[in-house]
mmCIF file of C-alpha atoms in Angstrom:
data_model
loop_
_atom_site.group_PDB
_atom_site.id
_atom_site.type_symbol
_atom_site.label_atom_id
_atom_site.label_comp_id
_atom_site.label_asym_id
_atom_site.label_seq_id
_atom_site.Cartn_x
_atom_site.Cartn_y
_atom_site.Cartn_z
ATOM 1 C CA MET A 16 -69.592 45.058 -128.451
ATOM 2 C CA LYS A 17 -68.382 41.672 -129.681
ATOM 3 C CA SER A 18 -65.257 42.030 -127.610
ATOM 4 C CA LEU A 19 -67.408 41.780 -124.486
ATOM 5 C CA ALA A 20 -68.586 38.271 -125.314
ATOM 6 C CA PRO A 21 -67.141 35.412 -123.298
ATOM 7 C CA HIS A 22 -64.988 32.812 -125.023
ATOM 8 C CA THR A 23 -66.684 29.802 -123.483
ATOM 9 C CA ASP A 24 -68.416 28.881 -126.774
ATOM 10 C CA THR A 25 -65.089 28.211 -128.489
ATOM 11 C CA ALA A 26 -63.485 26.324 -125.614
ATOM 12 C CA PRO A 27 -63.221 22.612 -126.359
ATOM 13 C CA THR A 28 -65.006 20.288 -123.992
ATOM 14 C CA ARG A 29 -64.293 16.731 -123.017
ATOM 15 C CA ALA A 30 -67.023 15.491 -125.368
ATOM 16 C CA ASP A 31 -65.640 17.532 -128.305
ATOM 17 C CA THR A 32 -62.145 16.114 -127.981
ATOM 18 C CA ALA A 33 -63.333 12.535 -127.590
ATOM 19 C CA ASP A 34 -65.044 10.280 -130.131
ATOM 20 C CA THR A 35 -67.578 9.056 -127.613
ATOM 21 C CA PRO A 36 -71.230 10.169 -127.976
ATOM 22 C CA LEU A 37 -72.478 13.023 -125.830
ATOM 23 C CA LEU A 38 -74.620 12.534 -122.787
ATOM 24 C CA VAL A 39 -77.974 14.269 -122.676
ATOM 25 C CA SER A 40 -76.812 16.591 -119.909
ATOM 26 C CA GLU A 41 -73.713 17.468 -121.937
ATOM 27 C CA MET A 42 -75.805 18.191 -125.032
ATOM 28 C CA VAL A 43 -78.141 20.434 -123.030
ATOM 29 C CA ALA A 44 -75.212 22.261 -121.436
ATOM 30 C CA GLN A 45 -73.554 22.800 -124.810
ATOM 31 C CA GLN A 46 -76.776 24.063 -126.384
ATOM 32 C CA MET A 47 -77.454 26.407 -123.485
ATOM 33 C CA ARG A 48 -73.888 27.723 -123.665
ATOM 34 C CA THR A 49 -74.221 28.437 -127.368
ATOM 35 C CA THR A 50 -77.628 30.061 -126.960
ATOM 36 C CA THR A 51 -76.542 32.177 -124.025
ATOM 37 C CA THR A 52 -73.437 33.323 -125.841
ATOM 38 C CA ALA A 53 -75.421 34.315 -128.924
ATOM 39 C CA ILE A 54 -77.946 36.215 -126.820
ATOM 40 C CA TYR A 55 -75.188 37.987 -124.944
ATOM 41 C CA ARG A 56 -73.515 38.948 -128.206
ATOM 42 C CA TYR A 57 -76.520 40.365 -129.959
ATOM 43 C CA ILE A 58 -78.872 41.448 -127.175
ATOM 44 C CA THR A 59 -76.922 44.642 -126.642
ATOM 45 C CA TYR A 60 -77.390 45.735 -130.256
ATOM 46 C CA ILE A 61 -81.031 44.755 -130.348
ATOM 47 C CA SER A 62 -81.917 46.323 -127.023
ATOM 48 C CA LEU A 63 -80.033 49.514 -127.863
ATOM 49 C CA TRP A 64 -81.778 50.032 -131.206
ATOM 50 C CA VAL A 65 -85.179 49.076 -129.769
ATOM 51 C CA LEU A 66 -84.765 51.506 -126.921
ATOM 52 C CA LEU A 67 -83.663 54.275 -129.266
ATOM 53 C CA LEU A 68 -86.655 53.755 -131.599
ATOM 54 C CA CYS A 69 -89.091 53.434 -128.689
ATOM 55 C CA SER A 70 -87.708 56.509 -126.990
ATOM 56 C CA ALA A 71 -87.822 58.586 -130.165
ATOM 57 C CA THR A 72 -91.358 57.482 -131.007
ATOM 58 C CA PHE A 73 -92.570 57.874 -127.460
ATOM 59 C CA ALA A 74 -90.921 61.290 -127.254
ATOM 60 C CA ALA A 75 -92.960 62.468 -130.208
ATOM 61 C CA VAL A 76 -96.166 61.146 -128.642
ATOM 62 C CA GLN A 77 -95.215 62.730 -125.326
ATOM 63 C CA VAL A 78 -94.675 66.109 -126.953
ATOM 64 C CA TRP A 79 -98.107 65.907 -128.599
ATOM 65 C CA ALA A 80 -99.772 64.853 -125.323
ATOM 66 C CA LEU A 81 -98.029 67.475 -123.198
ATOM 67 C CA ARG A 82 -98.924 70.164 -125.750
ATOM 68 C CA GLY A 83 -102.564 69.204 -125.318
ATOM 69 C CA TYR A 84 -102.296 69.615 -121.545
ATOM 70 C CA LEU A 85 -101.127 73.217 -121.843
ATOM 71 C CA PRO A 86 -103.754 75.954 -122.081
ATOM 72 C CA ASP A 87 -104.716 77.241 -125.548
ATOM 73 C CA ALA A 88 -103.988 80.801 -124.481
ATOM 74 C CA LEU A 89 -100.267 80.017 -124.386
ATOM 75 C CA PRO A 90 -98.464 81.153 -127.551
ATOM 76 C CA SER A 91 -97.721 78.380 -130.019
ATOM 77 C CA PRO A 92 -93.875 78.565 -129.939
ATOM 78 C CA ALA A 93 -93.833 78.451 -126.140
ATOM 79 C CA ALA A 94 -96.469 75.710 -126.015
ATOM 80 C CA TRP A 95 -94.300 73.430 -128.231
ATOM 81 C CA ALA A 96 -90.930 74.485 -126.837
ATOM 82 C CA LEU A 97 -91.672 73.285 -123.287
ATOM 83 C CA PRO A 98 -92.529 69.621 -124.092
ATOM 84 C CA ILE A 99 -89.767 69.433 -126.729
ATOM 85 C CA ALA A 100 -87.186 70.705 -124.240
ATOM 86 C CA LEU A 101 -88.368 68.169 -121.677
ATOM 87 C CA GLN A 102 -88.032 65.289 -124.157
ATOM 88 C CA VAL A 103 -84.592 66.438 -125.323
ATOM 89 C CA LEU A 104 -83.470 66.565 -121.694
ATOM 90 C CA VAL A 105 -84.709 63.011 -121.114
ATOM 91 C CA LEU A 106 -83.066 61.645 -124.271
ATOM 92 C CA ALA A 107 -79.753 63.360 -123.448
ATOM 93 C CA ALA A 108 -79.837 61.923 -119.927
ATOM 94 C CA GLU A 109 -80.435 58.439 -121.351
ATOM 95 C CA LEU A 110 -77.492 58.682 -123.745
ATOM 96 C CA ILE A 111 -75.189 60.073 -121.077
ATOM 97 C CA LEU A 112 -76.252 57.305 -118.704
ATOM 98 C CA LEU A 113 -75.344 54.702 -121.327
ATOM 99 C CA SER A 114 -72.057 56.277 -122.409
ATOM 100 C CA SER A 115 -70.874 56.819 -118.837
ATOM 101 C CA ALA A 116 -70.990 53.062 -118.384
ATOM 102 C CA VAL A 117 -67.912 52.906 -120.657
ATOM 103 C CA THR A 118 -65.922 55.287 -118.475
ATOM 104 C CA ARG A 119 -67.433 53.676 -115.346
ATOM 105 C CA SER A 120 -67.885 56.985 -113.605
ATOM 106 C CA TRP A 121 -70.450 56.565 -110.846
ATOM 107 C CA SER A 122 -70.880 60.295 -110.370
ATOM 108 C CA VAL A 123 -71.797 60.864 -114.038
ATOM 109 C CA GLN A 124 -74.106 57.861 -114.110
ATOM 110 C CA VAL A 125 -75.932 58.881 -110.944
ATOM 111 C CA THR A 126 -76.355 62.441 -112.232
ATOM 112 C CA ALA A 127 -77.674 61.280 -115.620
ATOM 113 C CA GLY A 128 -80.012 58.807 -113.918
ATOM 114 C CA ALA A 129 -81.363 61.511 -111.631
ATOM 115 C CA VAL A 130 -82.021 63.859 -114.601
ATOM 116 C CA MET A 131 -83.754 61.051 -116.502
ATOM 117 C CA ALA A 132 -85.885 60.212 -113.460
ATOM 118 C CA ILE A 133 -86.885 63.885 -113.075
ATOM 119 C CA GLY A 134 -87.914 64.093 -116.753
ATOM 120 C CA TYR A 135 -89.959 60.920 -116.691
ATOM 121 C CA GLY A 136 -91.420 61.933 -113.322
ATOM 122 C CA ALA A 137 -92.603 65.242 -114.774
ATOM 123 C CA GLU A 138 -94.247 63.447 -117.698
ATOM 124 C CA ILE A 139 -95.967 60.890 -115.442
ATOM 125 C CA THR A 140 -97.204 63.633 -113.117
ATOM 126 C CA ALA A 141 -98.609 65.594 -116.070
ATOM 127 C CA HIS A 142 -100.440 62.499 -117.364
ATOM 128 C CA LEU A 143 -101.928 61.710 -113.972
ATOM 129 C CA HIS A 144 -103.138 65.252 -113.282
ATOM 130 C CA GLU A 145 -104.139 66.446 -116.735
ATOM 131 C CA GLY A 146 -105.132 63.179 -118.401
ATOM 132 C CA LYS A 147 -108.560 61.579 -118.378
ATOM 133 C CA LEU A 148 -107.242 58.498 -116.513
ATOM 134 C CA ASP A 149 -108.268 56.325 -119.449
ATOM 135 C CA LEU A 150 -106.320 53.643 -121.272
ATOM 136 C CA LEU A 151 -104.187 56.164 -123.103
ATOM 137 C CA THR A 152 -103.107 57.826 -119.897
ATOM 138 C CA ILE A 153 -102.245 54.488 -118.290
ATOM 139 C CA THR A 154 -100.240 53.550 -121.378
ATOM 140 C CA PHE A 155 -98.239 56.769 -121.142
ATOM 141 C CA VAL A 156 -97.444 56.185 -117.481
ATOM 142 C CA VAL A 157 -96.432 52.541 -117.991
ATOM 143 C CA MET A 158 -94.293 53.328 -121.044
ATOM 144 C CA SER A 159 -92.434 56.112 -119.224
ATOM 145 C CA ALA A 160 -91.630 53.832 -116.291
ATOM 146 C CA LEU A 161 -90.569 50.958 -118.566
ATOM 147 C CA LEU A 162 -88.281 53.131 -120.682
ATOM 148 C CA ALA A 163 -86.582 54.563 -117.600
ATOM 149 C CA LEU A 164 -86.080 51.058 -116.200
ATOM 150 C CA CYS A 165 -84.754 49.644 -119.490
ATOM 151 C CA TRP A 166 -82.206 52.434 -119.942
ATOM 152 C CA THR A 167 -80.974 51.927 -116.399
ATOM 153 C CA LEU A 168 -80.637 48.156 -116.801
ATOM 154 C CA LEU A 169 -78.847 48.525 -120.135
ATOM 155 C CA ALA A 170 -76.318 50.944 -118.652
ATOM 156 C CA LEU A 171 -75.655 48.636 -115.702
ATOM 157 C CA ALA A 172 -75.274 45.601 -117.993
ATOM 158 C CA LEU A 173 -72.839 47.477 -120.224
ATOM 159 C CA ARG A 174 -70.838 48.542 -117.222
ATOM 160 C CA ALA A 175 -70.652 44.981 -115.880
ATOM 161 C CA GLY A 176 -69.643 43.626 -119.309
ATOM 162 C CA ILE A 177 -66.806 46.119 -119.653
ATOM 163 C CA THR A 178 -65.587 45.293 -116.161
ATOM 164 C CA ASP A 179 -65.576 41.551 -116.921
ATOM 165 C CA ALA A 180 -63.840 42.050 -120.273
ATOM 166 C CA ASP A 181 -61.115 44.186 -118.708
ATOM 167 C CA ALA A 182 -60.591 41.566 -116.016
ATOM 168 C CA ILE A 183 -60.093 38.860 -118.674
ATOM 169 C CA VAL A 184 -57.538 40.980 -120.550
ATOM 170 C CA ARG A 185 -55.641 41.802 -117.352
ATOM 171 C CA ARG A 186 -55.548 38.124 -116.411
ATOM 172 C CA GLU A 187 -54.167 37.177 -119.847
ATOM 173 C CA ARG A 188 -51.533 39.916 -119.618
ATOM 174 C CA ASP A 189 -50.493 38.714 -116.199
ATOM 175 C CA GLN A 190 -50.097 35.199 -117.565
ATOM 176 C CA GLN A 191 -47.999 36.432 -120.501
ATOM 177 C CA THR A 192 -45.787 38.647 -118.354
ATOM 178 C CA PRO A 193 -42.711 36.653 -117.333
ATOM 179 C CA GLN A 194 -42.550 36.333 -113.609
ATOM 180 C CA PRO A 195 -39.166 36.896 -111.950
ATOM 181 C CA ALA A 196 -37.486 33.592 -111.385
ATOM 182 C CA ARG A 197 -37.320 32.654 -107.794
ATOM 183 C CA GLU A 198 -33.886 32.040 -106.481
ATOM 184 C CA GLU A 199 -33.502 28.364 -105.891
ATOM 185 C CA SER A 200 -32.304 27.737 -102.446
ATOM 186 C CA THR A 201 -29.060 25.798 -102.678
ATOM 187 C CA PRO A 202 -28.797 23.116 -100.035
ATOM 188 C CA ALA A 203 -26.217 23.841 -97.427
ATOM 189 C CA PRO A 204 -23.133 21.673 -97.791
ATOM 190 C CA ALA A 205 -23.012 18.811 -95.391
ATOM 191 C CA PRO A 206 -20.525 19.383 -92.613
ATOM 192 C CA ALA A 207 -17.292 17.561 -93.208
ATOM 193 C CA THR A 208 -16.780 14.685 -90.898
ATOM 194 C CA VAL A 209 -13.637 15.134 -88.879
ATOM 195 C CA PRO A 210 -11.995 11.859 -87.998
ATOM 196 C CA ALA A 211 -11.756 11.225 -84.310
ATOM 197 C CA PRO A 212 -8.234 11.756 -82.963
ATOM 198 C CA GLN A 213 -6.363 8.566 -82.373
ATOM 199 C CA PRO A 214 -5.004 8.149 -78.852
ATOM 200 C CA GLU A 215 -1.255 8.533 -78.735
ATOM 201 C CA PRO A 216 0.665 5.615 -77.347
ATOM 202 C CA GLU A 217 1.763 6.138 -73.815
ATOM 203 C CA LEU A 218 5.492 6.421 -73.453
ATOM 204 C CA PRO A 219 7.420 5.214 -70.459
ATOM 205 C CA VAL A 220 8.193 7.734 -67.822
ATOM 206 C CA ASP A 221 11.906 7.565 -68.547
ATOM 207 C CA SER A 222 11.522 8.096 -72.311
ATOM 208 C CA ALA A 223 8.712 10.690 -72.252
ATOM 209 C CA PRO A 224 9.887 13.944 -73.889
ATOM 210 C CA VAL A 225 10.128 16.855 -71.563
ATOM 211 C CA ALA A 226 8.629 20.049 -72.980
ATOM 212 C CA PRO A 227 10.971 22.994 -72.655
ATOM 213 C CA GLU A 228 9.814 25.546 -70.173
ATOM 214 C CA GLU A 229 8.725 28.770 -71.773
ATOM 215 C CA THR A 230 10.418 31.758 -70.297
ATOM 216 C CA GLU A 231 8.303 34.856 -69.968
ATOM 217 C CA ARG A 232 9.588 37.897 -71.732
ATOM 218 C CA GLU A 233 10.408 40.643 -69.307
ATOM 219 C CA PHE A 234 10.146 44.274 -70.221
ATOM 220 C CA VAL A 235 13.643 45.725 -70.100
ATOM 221 C CA GLN A 236 13.772 49.455 -69.695
ATOM 222 C CA GLU A 237 16.288 51.368 -71.725
ATOM 223 C CA ALA A 238 19.374 51.048 -69.643
ATOM 224 C CA VAL A 239 21.526 54.000 -68.844
ATOM 225 C CA PRO A 240 25.153 52.874 -68.709
ATOM 226 C CA GLU A 241 26.467 52.863 -65.168
ATOM 227 C CA THR A 242 30.067 52.852 -66.272
ATOM 228 C CA TRP A 243 31.509 55.348 -68.634
ATOM 229 C CA TYR A 244 34.619 55.568 -70.668
ATOM 230 C CA THR A 245 36.378 58.883 -70.344
ATOM 231 C CA PRO A 246 39.088 59.690 -72.856
ATOM 232 C CA VAL A 247 42.263 60.909 -71.261
ATOM 233 C CA SER A 248 43.826 63.963 -72.844
ATOM 234 C CA GLY A 249 47.556 64.109 -73.488
ATOM 235 C CA ASP A 250 48.259 67.239 -71.400
ATOM 236 C CA GLU A 251 47.187 65.696 -68.098
ATOM 237 C CA THR A 252 49.996 65.704 -65.528
ATOM 238 C CA THR A 253 51.458 62.657 -63.894
ATOM 239 C CA ALA A 254 50.143 63.814 -60.557
ATOM 240 C CA ASP A 255 46.585 63.819 -61.782
ATOM 241 C CA GLN A 256 47.089 60.322 -63.129
ATOM 242 C CA ALA A 257 48.434 59.228 -59.790
ATOM 243 C CA ASP A 258 45.436 60.738 -57.975
ATOM 244 C CA THR A 259 42.961 58.885 -60.191
ATOM 245 C CA ALA A 260 44.883 55.640 -60.282
ATOM 246 C CA ASP A 261 42.829 54.150 -57.463
ATOM 247 C CA THR A 262 39.527 55.058 -59.251
ATOM 248 C CA PRO A 263 39.565 53.962 -62.911
ATOM 249 C CA ALA A 264 38.033 56.278 -65.474
ATOM 250 C CA ASP A 265 35.413 53.764 -66.626
ATOM 251 C CA THR A 266 33.848 53.705 -63.148
ATOM 252 C CA VAL A 267 32.841 57.361 -63.259
ATOM 253 C CA THR A 268 29.066 57.546 -62.807
ATOM 254 C CA PRO A 269 27.549 60.924 -63.705
ATOM 255 C CA GLN A 270 24.137 61.491 -62.196
ATOM 256 C CA PRO A 271 21.342 63.315 -64.066
ATOM 257 C CA GLY A 272 19.996 66.465 -62.473
ATOM 258 C CA VAL A 273 23.183 67.425 -60.606
ATOM 259 C CA PRO A 274 26.114 69.610 -61.718
ATOM 260 C CA LEU A 275 28.803 67.566 -63.491
ATOM 261 C CA SER A 276 32.526 68.002 -63.487
ATOM 262 C CA ASP A 277 34.443 68.334 -66.731
ATOM 263 C CA VAL A 278 35.459 64.685 -66.607
ATOM 264 C CA GLU A 279 31.888 63.552 -66.029
ATOM 265 C CA MET A 280 30.543 65.835 -68.755
ATOM 266 C CA ASP A 281 33.159 64.545 -71.185
ATOM 267 C CA ALA A 282 32.143 60.996 -70.366
ATOM 268 C CA VAL A 283 28.484 61.750 -71.005
ATOM 269 C CA VAL A 284 29.249 63.553 -74.274
ATOM 270 C CA TYR A 285 31.478 60.721 -75.428
ATOM 271 C CA MET A 286 28.793 58.162 -74.627
ATOM 272 C CA ILE A 287 26.116 60.111 -76.501
ATOM 273 C CA VAL A 288 28.298 60.755 -79.541
ATOM 274 C CA THR A 289 29.416 57.161 -79.927
ATOM 275 C CA GLU A 290 25.945 55.629 -79.319
ATOM 276 C CA THR A 291 25.109 55.735 -82.998
ATOM 277 C CA ASP A 292 26.927 54.875 -86.183
ATOM 278 C CA PRO A 293 27.734 57.354 -87.688
ATOM 279 C CA PRO A 294 28.344 59.426 -84.556
ATOM 280 C CA ARG A 295 25.856 62.116 -83.630
ATOM 281 C CA SER A 296 26.355 65.720 -84.600
ATOM 282 C CA TYR A 297 26.591 68.464 -81.976
ATOM 283 C CA ARG A 298 22.895 69.402 -82.248
ATOM 284 C CA GLU A 299 21.831 65.773 -81.984
ATOM 285 C CA MET A 300 24.179 65.289 -79.042
ATOM 286 C CA GLU A 301 22.829 68.391 -77.277
ATOM 287 C CA ALA A 302 19.227 67.253 -77.767
ATOM 288 C CA ARG A 303 20.033 63.802 -76.410
ATOM 289 C CA TYR A 304 21.950 65.360 -73.499
ATOM 290 C CA ARG A 305 18.931 67.461 -72.494
ATOM 291 C CA GLU A 306 16.634 64.482 -72.995
ATOM 292 C CA LEU A 307 18.640 62.467 -70.436
ATOM 293 C CA SER A 308 18.213 65.369 -67.942
ATOM 294 C CA TYR A 309 21.926 66.063 -67.460
ATOM 295 C CA VAL A 310 22.905 69.483 -66.168
ATOM 296 C CA GLY A 311 25.375 71.739 -67.958
ATOM 297 C CA GLY A 312 25.525 75.089 -69.641
ATOM 298 C CA ALA A 313 25.772 75.541 -73.388
ATOM 299 C CA ALA A 314 29.343 76.964 -73.187
ATOM 300 C CA ARG A 315 30.633 74.049 -71.067
ATOM 301 C CA LEU A 316 28.823 71.585 -73.367
ATOM 302 C CA ARG A 317 30.476 73.124 -76.404
ATOM 303 C CA GLU A 318 33.927 72.930 -74.733
ATOM 304 C CA SER A 319 33.288 69.295 -73.771
ATOM 305 C CA TRP A 320 32.257 68.578 -77.374
ATOM 306 C CA HIS A 321 35.594 69.961 -78.632
ATOM 307 C CA ARG A 322 37.567 68.011 -76.003
ATOM 308 C CA VAL A 323 35.860 64.776 -77.021
ATOM 309 C CA THR A 324 35.878 65.169 -80.794
ATOM 310 C CA GLN A 325 39.239 66.960 -81.379
ATOM 311 C CA PRO A 326 41.406 64.006 -80.255
ATOM 312 C CA ALA A 327 39.444 61.783 -82.666
ATOM 313 C CA ALA A 328 39.966 64.278 -85.479
ATOM 314 C CA GLN A 329 43.667 64.575 -84.709
ATOM 315 C CA GLY A 330 43.976 60.819 -84.614
ATOM 316 C CA THR A 331 42.453 60.485 -88.055
ATOM 317 C CA ALA A 332 44.676 63.280 -89.414
#
């Protein structure tokens, strides 16, 4: 119970820390604080023990009085069991009402308070109807009401004290718990001052540099040679050479998509073979030949391949 007491009595005041004499109002406030703290510390113990002794003593008197209200024809065990059971029920409800203040369960407290009110209500009703309405009866009624009220107030005070004490502990824990450091906002760097561009000196018209004109790049499609070189075989007759003397061999222009003569096919094959270094193989040449859309059967293409490549092989031999 001492843990529920406030710590204001130990807190130093301005007058305690200074050597100056206390004012009258400060002395009264300090005395009242000390007195209130002492009462708050010990009133719970005193009130609890007083209520327990009063309830136990009054329960015994209540049992004796209620036994006198019952008819004499009732058997003795039953005549005593009824008032004793009623008093035990009331005492249990009072203890549960007080202990439930620790757990702070409203449902348990309301239930215990209702049971206690029913018990004391039954006793008060019995005194009013069966008593002689004298001083003793009035005392019974007043004592029952006062005990019920005191138990209720004690339970509520205990509940409020526990709530306040828990709040103090939570506040101290929150103060001891390190708070996450806030990220300090770094000031944004000042924008760098860019020096103003200095005006360039004007040059005379005659000496001013002339910027070269930029030529736009034109897309050049892969050119297909218009002139071809056709190797001349050694077995050609002089008459054939005389017939083709007016039209040189490098001016032969094979056209894709139309049938080619042997000379034109040889020119195309020679061009394809010698496009790359090293020269293309037959399969590479055939693929390139078909890719350029030239017309010619496989047998003629093979013969043209031999006509073009055999002189080169013989020359190297």
